[in-house]
Coordinates of C-alpha atoms in Angstrom, one line a residue:
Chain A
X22 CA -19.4 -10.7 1.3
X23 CA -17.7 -7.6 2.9
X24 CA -14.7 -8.2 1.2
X25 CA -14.1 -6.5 -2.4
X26 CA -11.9 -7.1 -5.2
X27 CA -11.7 -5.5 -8.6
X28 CA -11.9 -7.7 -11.2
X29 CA -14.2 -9.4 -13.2
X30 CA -15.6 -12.0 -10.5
X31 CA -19.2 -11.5 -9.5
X32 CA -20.3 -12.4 -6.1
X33 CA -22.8 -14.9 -7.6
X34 CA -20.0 -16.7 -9.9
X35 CA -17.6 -19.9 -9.2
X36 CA -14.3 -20.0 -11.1
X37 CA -12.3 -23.6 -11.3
X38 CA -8.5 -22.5 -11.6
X39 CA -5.9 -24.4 -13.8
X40 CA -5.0 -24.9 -17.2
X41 CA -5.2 -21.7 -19.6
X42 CA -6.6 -18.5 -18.2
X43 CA -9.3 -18.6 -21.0
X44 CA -10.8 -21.8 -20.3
X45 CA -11.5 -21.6 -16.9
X46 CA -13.2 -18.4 -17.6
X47 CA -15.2 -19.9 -20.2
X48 CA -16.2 -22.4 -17.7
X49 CA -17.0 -19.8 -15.0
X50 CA -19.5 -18.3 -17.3
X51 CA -21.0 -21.7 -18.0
X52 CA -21.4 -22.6 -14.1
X53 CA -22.8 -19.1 -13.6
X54 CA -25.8 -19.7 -15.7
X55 CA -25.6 -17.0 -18.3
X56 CA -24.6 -17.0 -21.7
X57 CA -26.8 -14.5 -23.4
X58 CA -25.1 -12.9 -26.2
X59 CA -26.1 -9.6 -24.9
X60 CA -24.0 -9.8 -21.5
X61 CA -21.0 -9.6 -23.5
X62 CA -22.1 -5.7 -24.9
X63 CA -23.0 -5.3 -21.1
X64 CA -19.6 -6.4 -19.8
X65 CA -17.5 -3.8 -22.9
X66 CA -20.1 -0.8 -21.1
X67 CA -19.5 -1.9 -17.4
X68 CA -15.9 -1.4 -18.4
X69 CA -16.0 1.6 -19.9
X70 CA -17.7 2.9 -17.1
X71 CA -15.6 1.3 -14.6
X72 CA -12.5 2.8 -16.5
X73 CA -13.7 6.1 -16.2
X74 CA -14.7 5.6 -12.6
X75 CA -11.4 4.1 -12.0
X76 CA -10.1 7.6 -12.9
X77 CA -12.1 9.4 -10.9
X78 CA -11.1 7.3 -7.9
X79 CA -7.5 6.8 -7.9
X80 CA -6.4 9.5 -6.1
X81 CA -8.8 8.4 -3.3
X82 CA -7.5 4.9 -3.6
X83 CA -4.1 6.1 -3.2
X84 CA -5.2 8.1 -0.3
X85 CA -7.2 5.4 1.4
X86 CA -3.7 3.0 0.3
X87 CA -1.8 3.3 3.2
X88 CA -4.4 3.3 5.9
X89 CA -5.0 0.1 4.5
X90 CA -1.9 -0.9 4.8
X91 CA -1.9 0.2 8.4
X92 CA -4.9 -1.8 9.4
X93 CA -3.5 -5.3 7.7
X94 CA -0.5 -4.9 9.5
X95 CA -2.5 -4.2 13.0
X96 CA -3.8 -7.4 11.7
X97 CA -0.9 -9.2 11.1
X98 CA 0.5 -8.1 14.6
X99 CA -2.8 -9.3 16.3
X100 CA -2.7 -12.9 15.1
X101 CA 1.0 -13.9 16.9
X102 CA 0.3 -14.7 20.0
X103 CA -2.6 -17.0 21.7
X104 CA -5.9 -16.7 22.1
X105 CA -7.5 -15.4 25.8
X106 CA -10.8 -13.8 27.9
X107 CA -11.7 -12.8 30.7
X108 CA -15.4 -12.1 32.5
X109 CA -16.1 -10.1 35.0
X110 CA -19.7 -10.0 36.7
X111 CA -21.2 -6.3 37.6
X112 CA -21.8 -5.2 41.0
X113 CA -25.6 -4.5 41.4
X114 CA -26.8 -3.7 44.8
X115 CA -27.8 -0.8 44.7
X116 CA -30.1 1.7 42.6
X117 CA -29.2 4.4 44.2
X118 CA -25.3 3.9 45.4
X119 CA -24.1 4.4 41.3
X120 CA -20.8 6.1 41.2
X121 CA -17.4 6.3 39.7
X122 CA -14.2 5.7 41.5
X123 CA -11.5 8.1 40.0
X124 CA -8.0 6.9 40.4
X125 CA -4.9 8.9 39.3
X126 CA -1.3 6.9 39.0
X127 CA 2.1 7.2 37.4
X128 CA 3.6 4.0 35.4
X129 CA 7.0 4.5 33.4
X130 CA 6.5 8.0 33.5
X131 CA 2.9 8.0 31.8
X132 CA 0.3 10.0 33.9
X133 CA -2.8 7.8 34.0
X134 CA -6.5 8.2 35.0
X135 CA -8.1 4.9 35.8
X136 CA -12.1 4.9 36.1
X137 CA -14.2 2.5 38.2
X138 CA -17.7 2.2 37.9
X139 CA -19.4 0.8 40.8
X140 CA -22.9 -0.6 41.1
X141 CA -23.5 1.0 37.4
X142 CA -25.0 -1.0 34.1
X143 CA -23.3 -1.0 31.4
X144 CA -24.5 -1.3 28.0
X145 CA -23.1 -0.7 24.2
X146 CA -25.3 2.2 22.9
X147 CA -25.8 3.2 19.3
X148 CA -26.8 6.8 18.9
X149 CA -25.2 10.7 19.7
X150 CA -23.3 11.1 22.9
X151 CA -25.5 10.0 25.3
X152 CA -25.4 13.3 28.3
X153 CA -28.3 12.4 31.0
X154 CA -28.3 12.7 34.3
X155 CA -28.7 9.2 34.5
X156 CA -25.5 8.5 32.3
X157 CA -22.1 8.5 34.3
X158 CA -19.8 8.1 32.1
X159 CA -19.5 7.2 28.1
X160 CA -16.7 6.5 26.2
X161 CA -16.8 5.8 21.8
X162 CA -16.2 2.0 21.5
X163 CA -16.1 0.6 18.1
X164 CA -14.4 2.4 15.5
X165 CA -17.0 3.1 12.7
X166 CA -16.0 2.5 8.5
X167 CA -16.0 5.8 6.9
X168 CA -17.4 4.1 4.1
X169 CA -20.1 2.0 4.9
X170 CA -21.1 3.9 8.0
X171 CA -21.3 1.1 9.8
X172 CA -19.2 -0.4 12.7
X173 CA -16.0 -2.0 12.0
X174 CA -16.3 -5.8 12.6
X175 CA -18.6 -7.6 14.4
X176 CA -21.3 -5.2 16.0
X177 CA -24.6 -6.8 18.1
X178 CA -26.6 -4.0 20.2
X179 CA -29.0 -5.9 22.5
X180 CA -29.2 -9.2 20.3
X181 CA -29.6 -7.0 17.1
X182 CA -26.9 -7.8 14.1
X183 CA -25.8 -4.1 13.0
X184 CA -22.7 -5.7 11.5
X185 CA -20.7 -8.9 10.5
X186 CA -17.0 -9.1 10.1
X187 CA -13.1 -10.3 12.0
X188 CA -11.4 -7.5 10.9
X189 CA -10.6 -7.2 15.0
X190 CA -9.3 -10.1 16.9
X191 CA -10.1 -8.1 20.6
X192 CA -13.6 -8.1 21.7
X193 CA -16.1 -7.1 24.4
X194 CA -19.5 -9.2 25.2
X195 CA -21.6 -7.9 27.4
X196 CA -24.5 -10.3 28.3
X197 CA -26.4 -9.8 31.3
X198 CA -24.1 -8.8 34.1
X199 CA -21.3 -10.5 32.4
X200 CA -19.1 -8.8 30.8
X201 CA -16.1 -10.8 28.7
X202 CA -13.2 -8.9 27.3
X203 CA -10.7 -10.9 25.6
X204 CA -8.8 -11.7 22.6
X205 CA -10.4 -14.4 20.0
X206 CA -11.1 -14.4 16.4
X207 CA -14.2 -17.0 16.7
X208 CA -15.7 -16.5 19.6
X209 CA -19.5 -18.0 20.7
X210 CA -19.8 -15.1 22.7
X211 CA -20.8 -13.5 19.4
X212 CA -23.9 -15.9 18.7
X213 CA -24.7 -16.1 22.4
X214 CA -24.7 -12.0 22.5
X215 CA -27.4 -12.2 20.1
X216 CA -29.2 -15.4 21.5
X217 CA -29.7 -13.6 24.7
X218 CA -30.2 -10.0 23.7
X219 CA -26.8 -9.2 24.7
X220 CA -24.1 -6.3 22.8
X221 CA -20.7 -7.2 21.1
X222 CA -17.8 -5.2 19.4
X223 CA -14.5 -5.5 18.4
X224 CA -11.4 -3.3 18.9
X225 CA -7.2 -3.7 18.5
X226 CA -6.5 -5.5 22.0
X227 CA -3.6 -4.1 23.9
X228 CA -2.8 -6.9 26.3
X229 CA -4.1 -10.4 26.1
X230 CA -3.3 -12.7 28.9
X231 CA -1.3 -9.8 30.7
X232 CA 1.3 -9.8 28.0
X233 CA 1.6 -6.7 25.6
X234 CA 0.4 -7.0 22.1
X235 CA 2.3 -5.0 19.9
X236 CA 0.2 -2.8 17.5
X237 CA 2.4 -1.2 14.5
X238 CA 1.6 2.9 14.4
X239 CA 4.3 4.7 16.6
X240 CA 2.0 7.8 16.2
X241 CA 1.2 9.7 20.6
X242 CA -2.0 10.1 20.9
X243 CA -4.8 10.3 23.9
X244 CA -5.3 6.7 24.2
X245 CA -8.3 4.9 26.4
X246 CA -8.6 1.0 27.0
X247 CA -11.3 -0.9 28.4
X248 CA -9.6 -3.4 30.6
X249 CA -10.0 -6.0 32.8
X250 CA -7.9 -6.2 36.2
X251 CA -8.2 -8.0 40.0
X252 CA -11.5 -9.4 38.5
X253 CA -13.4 -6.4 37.6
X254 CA -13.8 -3.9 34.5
X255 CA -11.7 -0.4 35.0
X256 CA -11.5 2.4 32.1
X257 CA -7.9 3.6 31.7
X258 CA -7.3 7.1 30.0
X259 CA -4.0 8.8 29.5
X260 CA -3.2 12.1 30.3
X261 CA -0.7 12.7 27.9
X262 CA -0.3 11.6 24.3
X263 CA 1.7 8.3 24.5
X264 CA 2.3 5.6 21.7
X265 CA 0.5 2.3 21.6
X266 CA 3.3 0.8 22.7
X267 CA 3.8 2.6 26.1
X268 CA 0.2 2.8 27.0
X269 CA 0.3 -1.0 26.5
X270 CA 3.2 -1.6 28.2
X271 CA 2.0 0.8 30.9
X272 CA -1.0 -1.5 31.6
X273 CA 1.1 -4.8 31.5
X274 CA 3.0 -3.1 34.5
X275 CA -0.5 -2.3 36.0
X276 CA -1.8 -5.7 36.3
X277 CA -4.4 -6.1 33.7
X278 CA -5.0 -9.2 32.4
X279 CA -7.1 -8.1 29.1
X280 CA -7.3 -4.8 27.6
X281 CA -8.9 -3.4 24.4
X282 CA -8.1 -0.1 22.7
X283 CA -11.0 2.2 22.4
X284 CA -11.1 5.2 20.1
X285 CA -8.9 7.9 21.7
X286 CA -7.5 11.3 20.6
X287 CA -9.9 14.3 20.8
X288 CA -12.8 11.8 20.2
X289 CA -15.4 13.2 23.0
X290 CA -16.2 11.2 25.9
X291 CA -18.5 12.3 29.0
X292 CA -18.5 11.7 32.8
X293 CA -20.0 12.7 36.2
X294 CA -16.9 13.8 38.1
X295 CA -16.7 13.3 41.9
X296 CA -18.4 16.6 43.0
X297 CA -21.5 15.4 40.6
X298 CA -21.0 17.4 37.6
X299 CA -21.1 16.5 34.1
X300 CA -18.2 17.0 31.9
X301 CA -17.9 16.1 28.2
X302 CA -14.3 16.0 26.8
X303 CA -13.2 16.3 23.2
X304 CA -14.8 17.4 20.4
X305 CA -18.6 16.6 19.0
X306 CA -18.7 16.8 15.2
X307 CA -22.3 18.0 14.1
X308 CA -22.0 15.6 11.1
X309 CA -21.4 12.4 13.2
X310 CA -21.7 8.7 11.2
X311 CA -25.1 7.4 11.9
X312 CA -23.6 4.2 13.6
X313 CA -21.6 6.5 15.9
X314 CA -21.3 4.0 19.1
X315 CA -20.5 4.6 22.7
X316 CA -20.0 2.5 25.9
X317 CA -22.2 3.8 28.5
X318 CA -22.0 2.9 32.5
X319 CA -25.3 4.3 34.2
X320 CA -27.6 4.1 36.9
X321 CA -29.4 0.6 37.0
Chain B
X14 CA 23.5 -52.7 -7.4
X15 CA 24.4 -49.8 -9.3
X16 CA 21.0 -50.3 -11.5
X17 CA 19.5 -50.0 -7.8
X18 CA 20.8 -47.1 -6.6
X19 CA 20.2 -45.2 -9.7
X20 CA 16.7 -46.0 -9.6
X21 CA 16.5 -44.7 -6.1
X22 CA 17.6 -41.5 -7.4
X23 CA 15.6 -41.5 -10.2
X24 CA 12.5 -41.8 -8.1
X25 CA 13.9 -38.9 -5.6
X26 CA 14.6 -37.0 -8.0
X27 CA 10.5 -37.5 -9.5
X28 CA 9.5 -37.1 -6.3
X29 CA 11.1 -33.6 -5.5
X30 CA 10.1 -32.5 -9.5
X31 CA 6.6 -33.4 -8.5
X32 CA 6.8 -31.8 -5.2
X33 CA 7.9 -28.3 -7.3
X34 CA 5.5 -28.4 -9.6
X35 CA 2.1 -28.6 -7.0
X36 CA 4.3 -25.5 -5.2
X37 CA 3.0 -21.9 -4.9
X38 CA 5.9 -19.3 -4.7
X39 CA 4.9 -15.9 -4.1
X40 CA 7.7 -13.8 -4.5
X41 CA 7.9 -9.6 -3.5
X42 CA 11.1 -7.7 -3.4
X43 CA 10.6 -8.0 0.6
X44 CA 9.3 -11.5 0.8
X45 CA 9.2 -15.2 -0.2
X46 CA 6.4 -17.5 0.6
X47 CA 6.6 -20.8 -0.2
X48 CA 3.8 -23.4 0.4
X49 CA 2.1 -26.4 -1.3
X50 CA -1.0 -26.1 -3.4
X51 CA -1.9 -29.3 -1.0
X52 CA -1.5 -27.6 2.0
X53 CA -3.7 -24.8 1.2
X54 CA -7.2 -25.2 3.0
X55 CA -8.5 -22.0 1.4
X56 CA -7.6 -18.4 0.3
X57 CA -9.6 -15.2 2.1
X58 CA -9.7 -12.0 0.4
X59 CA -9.0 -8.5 2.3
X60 CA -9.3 -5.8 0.2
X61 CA -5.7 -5.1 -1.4
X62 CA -4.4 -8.2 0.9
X63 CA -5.2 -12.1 0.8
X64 CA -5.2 -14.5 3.5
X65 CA -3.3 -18.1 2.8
X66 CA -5.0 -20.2 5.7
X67 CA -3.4 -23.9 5.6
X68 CA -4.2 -27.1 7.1
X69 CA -2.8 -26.9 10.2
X70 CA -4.5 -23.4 10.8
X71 CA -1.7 -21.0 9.9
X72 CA -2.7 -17.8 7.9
X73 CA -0.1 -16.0 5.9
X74 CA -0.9 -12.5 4.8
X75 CA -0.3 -12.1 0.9
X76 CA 0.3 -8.3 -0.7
X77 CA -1.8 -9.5 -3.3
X78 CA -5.2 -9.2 -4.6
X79 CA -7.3 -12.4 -5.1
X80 CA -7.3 -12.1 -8.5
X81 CA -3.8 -11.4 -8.8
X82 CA -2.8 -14.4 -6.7
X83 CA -5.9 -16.8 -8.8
X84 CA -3.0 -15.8 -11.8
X85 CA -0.1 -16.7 -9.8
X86 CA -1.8 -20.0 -9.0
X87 CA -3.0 -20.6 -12.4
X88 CA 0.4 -19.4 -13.8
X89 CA 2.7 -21.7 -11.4
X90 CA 0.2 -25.1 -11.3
X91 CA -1.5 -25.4 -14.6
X92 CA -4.0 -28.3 -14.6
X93 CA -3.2 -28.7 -10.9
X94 CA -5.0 -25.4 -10.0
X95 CA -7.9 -26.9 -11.1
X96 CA -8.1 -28.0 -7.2
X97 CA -8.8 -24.6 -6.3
X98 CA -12.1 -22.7 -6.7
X99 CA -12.7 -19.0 -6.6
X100 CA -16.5 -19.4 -5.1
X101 CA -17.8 -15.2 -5.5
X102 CA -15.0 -12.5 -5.1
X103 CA -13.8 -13.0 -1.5
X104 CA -12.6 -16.5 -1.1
X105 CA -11.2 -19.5 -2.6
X106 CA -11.2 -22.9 -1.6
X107 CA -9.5 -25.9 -1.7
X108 CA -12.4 -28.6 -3.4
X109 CA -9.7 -31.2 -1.7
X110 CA -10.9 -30.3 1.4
X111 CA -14.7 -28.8 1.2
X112 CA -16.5 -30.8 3.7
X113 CA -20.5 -29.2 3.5
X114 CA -22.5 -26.8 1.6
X115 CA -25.6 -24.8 3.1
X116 CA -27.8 -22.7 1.1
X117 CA -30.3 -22.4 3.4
X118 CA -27.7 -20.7 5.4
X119 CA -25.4 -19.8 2.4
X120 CA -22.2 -21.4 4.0
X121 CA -19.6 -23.9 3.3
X122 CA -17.6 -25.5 5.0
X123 CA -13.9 -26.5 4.7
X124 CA -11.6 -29.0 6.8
X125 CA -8.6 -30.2 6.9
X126 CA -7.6 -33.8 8.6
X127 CA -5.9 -32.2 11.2
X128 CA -9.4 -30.6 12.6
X129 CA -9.0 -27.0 11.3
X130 CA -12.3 -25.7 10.0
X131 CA -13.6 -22.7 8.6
X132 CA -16.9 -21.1 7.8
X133 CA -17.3 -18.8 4.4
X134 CA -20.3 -17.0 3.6
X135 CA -21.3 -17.0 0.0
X136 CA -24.4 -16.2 -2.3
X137 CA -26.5 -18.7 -2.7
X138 CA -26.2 -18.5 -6.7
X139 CA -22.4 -19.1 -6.0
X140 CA -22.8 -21.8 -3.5
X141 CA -25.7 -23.1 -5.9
X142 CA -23.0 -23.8 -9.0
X143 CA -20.4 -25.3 -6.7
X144 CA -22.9 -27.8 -5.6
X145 CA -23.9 -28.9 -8.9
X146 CA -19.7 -28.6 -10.5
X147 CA -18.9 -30.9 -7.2
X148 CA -22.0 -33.2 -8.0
X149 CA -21.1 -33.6 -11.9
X150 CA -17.6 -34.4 -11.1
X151 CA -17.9 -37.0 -8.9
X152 CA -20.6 -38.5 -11.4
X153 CA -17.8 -38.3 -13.9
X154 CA -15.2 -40.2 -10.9
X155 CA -17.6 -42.9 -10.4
X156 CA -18.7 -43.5 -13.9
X157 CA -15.3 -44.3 -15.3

């Protein structure tokens, strides 16, 4: 029950269409079970005060229009082609041998820096930016509704619910060692994330099957992707500020099979470099959402 | 033989009245879709947006509200809309094809021959009076 619409339909009505408007209306109110005279002097003060909320709201509502817009066609451009995942199993044999694997190359001109963690757990963490020792590298992962402060679309954190929704078709399960990236709007990965104490989120996906999905905003910015390529899980930054398109045609031409778009642009992320040091990138805000989410690869 | 062929026509031309009038049209200054109210498994709300999912499992995105397209339904079918059912503010269904209500775990379920299903959450209030308007009219069916 996510969904909202402004009119006169309460969650807890049914409504049979056909015939004149005022009939079936009449009929909704009789197979909703109330019919007290009094609801009617109710419904004339809910108005009012809707009217005058309405007011007061419009020019956020115009301001909130075309995001809106944005997102359905993201949507709409997420649903044409077919459905795909792929799993990749972590490497675990050692405690101590955790490290990242830093990787610098050029595809159609677009400097990137791919990241590979080796013999590291990874885990979906809800909280601040996560900087121990014992962290190596953290990256935001689901992007979090401004209004609800909650995660956008389906969100499980070691088999707890935090969240219900499609509004995504790309997702990431991680369960166990496994870890499934892919492209699906009903997936059982979401009920067996939760069956087995496992984590789930959704994000735009970039490339599905190793072909390109096109997402609408031509905006450059710092985009990231968690991807899936030659059977294992690699981070992918840019260096530059590149358009969706690009940066998913850049990682066709890479060889990844699976890639979803995580939350880029100055968005802070943190990482142990090669010489051992930590480095956080991008900007913390002091008054982060409370669902504020990151993917975290670290020591087992 | 001329009786016959103008009966043939006459029953075309029935045919393809009958076929306009159980239409949906939803027209915008950019777009035209065109779909019968038979093939219409169930109608998902998205904020401004609606989602037109059909039997064979496509889904058409609609720059409408589902209120504004419950009008447009009601507006273009008349008695026939009475096949569709606004259950709570983010979904309508096609009663045609509602295969299972759960209130224990306040879904129902809709399919259509050609295998597509989908799951909708609702309250159990509003899952609760669909049961019973489903129940009293197939009473009504079977006691004629």
């Amino acid at each position: 029950m996510n969904d909202y619409i402004k009119d006169s339909m309460s969650d807890d009505e049914i409504r049979v269409l056909g015939g004149v408007q005022e009939s079936s209306r009449a009929s909704a109110r009789s197979m909703s079970g109330s019919s007290h005279p009094i609801r009617k002097y109710v419904l004339v003060g809910l108005a009012v005060i809707g009217i005058v909320g309405l007011i007061v709201l419009l020019s956020f509502l115009l301001g909130k229009r075309n995001t809106q817009q944005l997102e359905a066609k993201m949507k709409l451009s997420e649903k044409t082609s077919a459905v795909s995942e792929r799993t990749a199993n972590l490497k675990s044999s050692s405690n101590s041998n955790a490290y990242l694997v830093f990787k610098d190359t050029v595809i159609n001109d677009i400097p990137m820096r791919m990241i590979f963690p080796e013999n590291c757990k990874m885990k979906l963490y809800v909280g601040k930016l996560p900087q121990h020792d014992d962290v190596l590298l953290a990256l935001p992962a689901a992007d979090v509704r401004s209004d609800k402060d909650a995660p956008t679309g389906a969100f499980v954190v070691d088999g707890e619910l935090v969240s219900k929704g499609q509004s995504k078709y790309g997702f990431c399960a991680i369960i166990g060692d496994e870890i499934t990236i892919g492209r699906q709007l009903e997936t059982k990965l979401f009920e067996r994330s939760i069956e087995n104490n496992g984590s789930f989120f959704r994000q735009y996906s970039l490339v599905s099957d190793g072909k390109l999905i096109d997402i609408p905003p031509k905006g450059k910015s710092l985009r990231r992707a968690l991807c899936y390529a030659n059977g294992e899980i690699v981070v992918v930054l840019t260096q530059d500020r590149e358009s969706f398109h690009d940066f998913s045609q850049a990682l066709v031409d890479l060889g990844v099979k699976e890639a979803l778009s995580l939350p880029g642009a100055d968005a802070a992320i943190h990482y142990v470099d090669t010489t051992g040091n930590s480095v956080t990138q991008g900007q913390t805000i002091k008054d982060k959402p409370k669902s504020e989410n990151y993917l975290i690869w670290s020591k087992l | 033989m001329k009786n016959s062929k103008h009966e043939k026509k006459t029953v075309l031309l029935q045919s393809q009245i009958s076929d306009m009038l159980n239409e949906i049209i939803i027209s915008s200054p950019t777009e035209l879709v065109r779909v019968s109210a038979f093939d219409v498994l169930a109608i998902k709300a998205d904020n401004n947006y609606s989602w037109l999912v059909l039997t064979d499992g496509t889904e058409q995105m609609i720059s409408l509200q589902l209120g504004q397209l419950e009008d447009v339904i009601r507006r273009q079918l008349g008695d026939t809309g009475a096949i569709f059912i606004r259950v709570g503010r983010s979904v309508m269904i096609n009663k045609e094809f509602l295969f299972s209500i759960n209130l224990t775990k306040r879904v129902m379920i809709v399919r259509s021959e050609s295998g597509v299903r989908k799951v909708y959450d609702a309250s159990r209030e509003a899952l609760q009076s669909l049961k019973k308007y489903i129940e009293e009219e197939f009473s009504k069916v079977n006691s004629k």
